[in-house]
PDB file of C-alpha atoms in Angstrom:
ATOM      1  CA  MET A  24     -19.885-126.143 201.729  1.00 92.00           C
ATOM      2  CA  THR A  25     -19.312-122.153 200.778  1.00 95.00           C
ATOM      3  CA  THR A  26     -16.564-120.938 202.970  1.00 97.00           C
ATOM      4  CA  VAL A  27     -15.630-117.560 203.411  1.00 98.00           C
ATOM      5  CA  ARG A  28     -12.625-115.660 205.360  1.00 96.00           C
ATOM      6  CA  ASN A  29     -14.104-112.745 207.524  1.00 96.00           C
ATOM      7  CA  PRO A  30     -11.659-109.645 207.668  1.00 94.00           C
ATOM      8  CA  ALA A  31      -8.854-109.778 210.238  1.00 89.00           C
ATOM      9  CA  VAL A  32      -7.744-106.040 210.505  1.00 92.00           C
ATOM     10  CA  ALA A  33     -11.508-103.984 209.493  1.00 95.00           C
ATOM     11  CA  GLY A  34     -11.701-101.367 212.544  1.00 95.00           C
ATOM     12  CA  MET A  35      -8.195-101.425 212.692  1.00 94.00           C
ATOM     13  CA  PHE A  36      -6.390-100.162 209.630  1.00 93.00           C
ATOM     14  CA  TYR A  37      -9.884 -99.679 207.638  1.00 95.00           C
ATOM     15  CA  PRO A  38     -13.290 -98.814 208.940  1.00 96.00           C
ATOM     16  CA  ALA A  39     -15.276-101.485 209.491  1.00 97.00           C
ATOM     17  CA  ASN A  40     -18.202 -99.538 208.655  1.00 97.00           C
ATOM     18  CA  SER A  41     -19.367 -99.874 204.974  1.00 97.00           C
ATOM     19  CA  GLN A  42     -20.369 -96.295 204.881  1.00 98.00           C
ATOM     20  CA  GLU A  43     -17.260 -94.925 206.642  1.00 97.00           C
ATOM     21  CA  LEU A  44     -14.862 -97.244 204.615  1.00 97.00           C
ATOM     22  CA  GLN A  45     -16.946 -96.261 200.639  1.00 97.00           C
ATOM     23  CA  SER A  46     -16.615 -92.337 201.483  1.00 98.00           C
ATOM     24  CA  MET A  47     -13.119 -92.984 202.569  1.00 97.00           C
ATOM     25  CA  LEU A  48     -12.111 -94.913 199.730  1.00 97.00           C
ATOM     26  CA  TYR A  49     -14.415 -92.565 197.075  1.00 97.00           C
ATOM     27  CA  ASN A  50     -12.747 -89.507 198.410  1.00 98.00           C
ATOM     28  CA  MET A  51      -9.010 -91.077 198.175  1.00 98.00           C
ATOM     29  CA  LEU A  52     -10.043 -92.174 194.292  1.00 97.00           C
ATOM     30  CA  GLU A  53     -11.452 -89.267 193.653  1.00 97.00           C
ATOM     31  CA  HIS A  54      -8.377 -86.857 194.531  1.00 97.00           C
ATOM     32  CA  ALA A  55      -5.992 -89.504 192.814  1.00 98.00           C
ATOM     33  CA  GLU A  56      -4.231 -88.394 189.257  1.00 97.00           C
ATOM     34  CA  LEU A  57      -5.067 -89.785 186.581  1.00 96.00           C
ATOM     35  CA  LYS A  58      -1.513 -90.262 184.567  1.00 96.00           C
ATOM     36  CA  GLY A  59      -2.828 -91.601 180.842  1.00 93.00           C
ATOM     37  CA  ILE A  60      -1.060 -94.800 181.334  1.00 92.00           C
ATOM     38  CA  LYS A  61      -2.620 -99.035 181.233  1.00 90.00           C
ATOM     39  CA  PRO A  62      -0.594-101.015 183.742  1.00 94.00           C
ATOM     40  CA  ARG A  63      -0.595-104.545 182.636  1.00 91.00           C
ATOM     41  CA  ALA A  64       0.192-104.686 186.999  1.00 93.00           C
ATOM     42  CA  LEU A  65       0.245-103.341 189.824  1.00 93.00           C
ATOM     43  CA  ILE A  66       2.464-102.371 192.887  1.00 94.00           C
ATOM     44  CA  ALA A  67       0.781-100.892 195.841  1.00 94.00           C
ATOM     45  CA  PRO A  68       1.353-100.191 199.501  1.00 92.00           C
ATOM     46  CA  HIS A  69      -1.460-102.069 201.521  1.00 87.00           C
ATOM     47  CA  ALA A  70      -0.667-100.549 205.158  1.00 88.00           C
ATOM     48  CA  GLY A  71      -3.204 -98.911 207.055  1.00 91.00           C
ATOM     49  CA  TYR A  72      -5.226 -96.750 204.909  1.00 93.00           C
ATOM     50  CA  ILE A  73      -4.218 -93.359 206.810  1.00 92.00           C
ATOM     51  CA  TYR A  74      -0.839 -94.409 206.268  1.00 94.00           C
ATOM     52  CA  SER A  75      -0.530 -95.333 202.557  1.00 96.00           C
ATOM     53  CA  GLY A  76      -4.500 -95.469 201.180  1.00 96.00           C
ATOM     54  CA  GLU A  77      -3.400 -91.931 198.806  1.00 97.00           C
ATOM     55  CA  ILE A  78      -0.653 -93.648 197.628  1.00 97.00           C
ATOM     56  CA  ALA A  79      -2.650 -96.716 196.874  1.00 97.00           C
ATOM     57  CA  ALA A  80      -5.235 -95.299 195.444  1.00 98.00           C
ATOM     58  CA  SER A  81      -2.938 -93.418 193.132  1.00 97.00           C
ATOM     59  CA  ALA A  82      -2.121 -96.483 191.915  1.00 97.00           C
ATOM     60  CA  TYR A  83      -5.724 -97.872 191.512  1.00 96.00           C
ATOM     61  CA  LYS A  84      -6.820 -94.946 189.339  1.00 98.00           C
ATOM     62  CA  GLN A  85      -4.949 -95.684 186.600  1.00 97.00           C
ATOM     63  CA  LEU A  86      -6.773 -98.815 186.081  1.00 96.00           C
ATOM     64  CA  GLU A  87      -9.926 -96.870 185.684  1.00 96.00           C
ATOM     65  CA  PRO A  88     -10.007 -96.360 181.795  1.00 95.00           C
ATOM     66  CA  ILE A  89      -9.405-100.207 181.727  1.00 95.00           C
ATOM     67  CA  LYS A  90     -11.483-101.770 184.151  1.00 95.00           C
ATOM     68  CA  ASP A  91     -13.760-102.896 182.031  1.00 96.00           C
ATOM     69  CA  ASN A  92     -10.981-105.295 180.432  1.00 94.00           C
ATOM     70  CA  ILE A  93     -10.111-106.503 184.070  1.00 94.00           C
ATOM     71  CA  HIS A  94     -10.883-110.405 184.395  1.00 92.00           C
ATOM     72  CA  ARG A  95      -8.669-111.635 186.591  1.00 90.00           C
ATOM     73  CA  VAL A  96      -7.552-109.978 189.893  1.00 89.00           C
ATOM     74  CA  VAL A  97      -4.225-111.731 191.664  1.00 89.00           C
ATOM     75  CA  LEU A  98      -2.982-110.582 194.993  1.00 87.00           C
ATOM     76  CA  LEU A  99       0.313-111.372 196.545  1.00 88.00           C
ATOM     77  CA  GLY A 100       1.420-110.052 199.839  1.00 85.00           C
ATOM     78  CA  PRO A 101       4.048-111.193 202.356  1.00 84.00           C
ATOM     79  CA  SER A 102       3.776-113.129 205.162  1.00 85.00           C
ATOM     80  CA  HIS A 103       3.283-110.959 208.403  1.00 82.00           C
ATOM     81  CA  ARG A 104       3.584-112.909 211.594  1.00 83.00           C
ATOM     82  CA  VAL A 105       5.014-116.494 210.477  1.00 87.00           C
ATOM     83  CA  PRO A 106       8.350-117.055 208.389  1.00 91.00           C
ATOM     84  CA  PHE A 107       7.600-119.679 206.069  1.00 90.00           C
ATOM     85  CA  ILE A 108       8.879-121.539 202.767  1.00 92.00           C
ATOM     86  CA  GLY A 109       6.518-121.198 199.346  1.00 90.00           C
ATOM     87  CA  CYS A 110       3.425-119.457 198.690  1.00 90.00           C
ATOM     88  CA  ALA A 111       0.612-119.774 201.068  1.00 88.00           C
ATOM     89  CA  VAL A 112      -2.864-120.341 199.530  1.00 90.00           C
ATOM     90  CA  SER A 113      -6.593-118.993 200.855  1.00 90.00           C
ATOM     91  CA  LYS A 114      -9.255-122.292 200.398  1.00 94.00           C
ATOM     92  CA  ALA A 115     -12.113-119.842 201.451  1.00 96.00           C
ATOM     93  CA  ASP A 116     -14.535-119.228 198.303  1.00 97.00           C
ATOM     94  CA  TYR A 117     -14.687-115.527 199.650  1.00 97.00           C
ATOM     95  CA  PHE A 118     -13.197-112.834 201.483  1.00 95.00           C
ATOM     96  CA  ARG A 119     -15.553-110.949 203.405  1.00 97.00           C
ATOM     97  CA  THR A 120     -15.126-107.307 203.679  1.00 96.00           C
ATOM     98  CA  PRO A 121     -17.525-104.482 204.758  1.00 97.00           C
ATOM     99  CA  LEU A 122     -18.346-103.828 200.969  1.00 97.00           C
ATOM    100  CA  GLY A 123     -19.519-106.690 200.843  1.00 97.00           C
ATOM    101  CA  ASP A 124     -17.934-110.702 199.814  1.00 97.00           C
ATOM    102  CA  ILE A 125     -15.320-111.312 196.711  1.00 93.00           C
ATOM    103  CA  PRO A 126     -15.238-113.914 195.376  1.00 91.00           C
TER     104      PRO A 126
END
């Protein structure tokens, strides 16, 4: 059975409407400057897009020239609500976003 993790904050920290979200992301990435570096890792903020979206876009923009060479993405983030020791790992097969499901 396939399990899907539904978005927890769509409509609060970023638009829940796919067209609105796609437009917002496109505009932020379009205005971000390409620095000519080839990162092996990124540290980018993940707050609401109105707060840190432009800074995050400036980091992700650097992946544009190497996008065809990216085969694995590992996302690490803090626990916002429950303190614990160790790592929490999702058992979901897909993460649902307004732009589609991501395996």
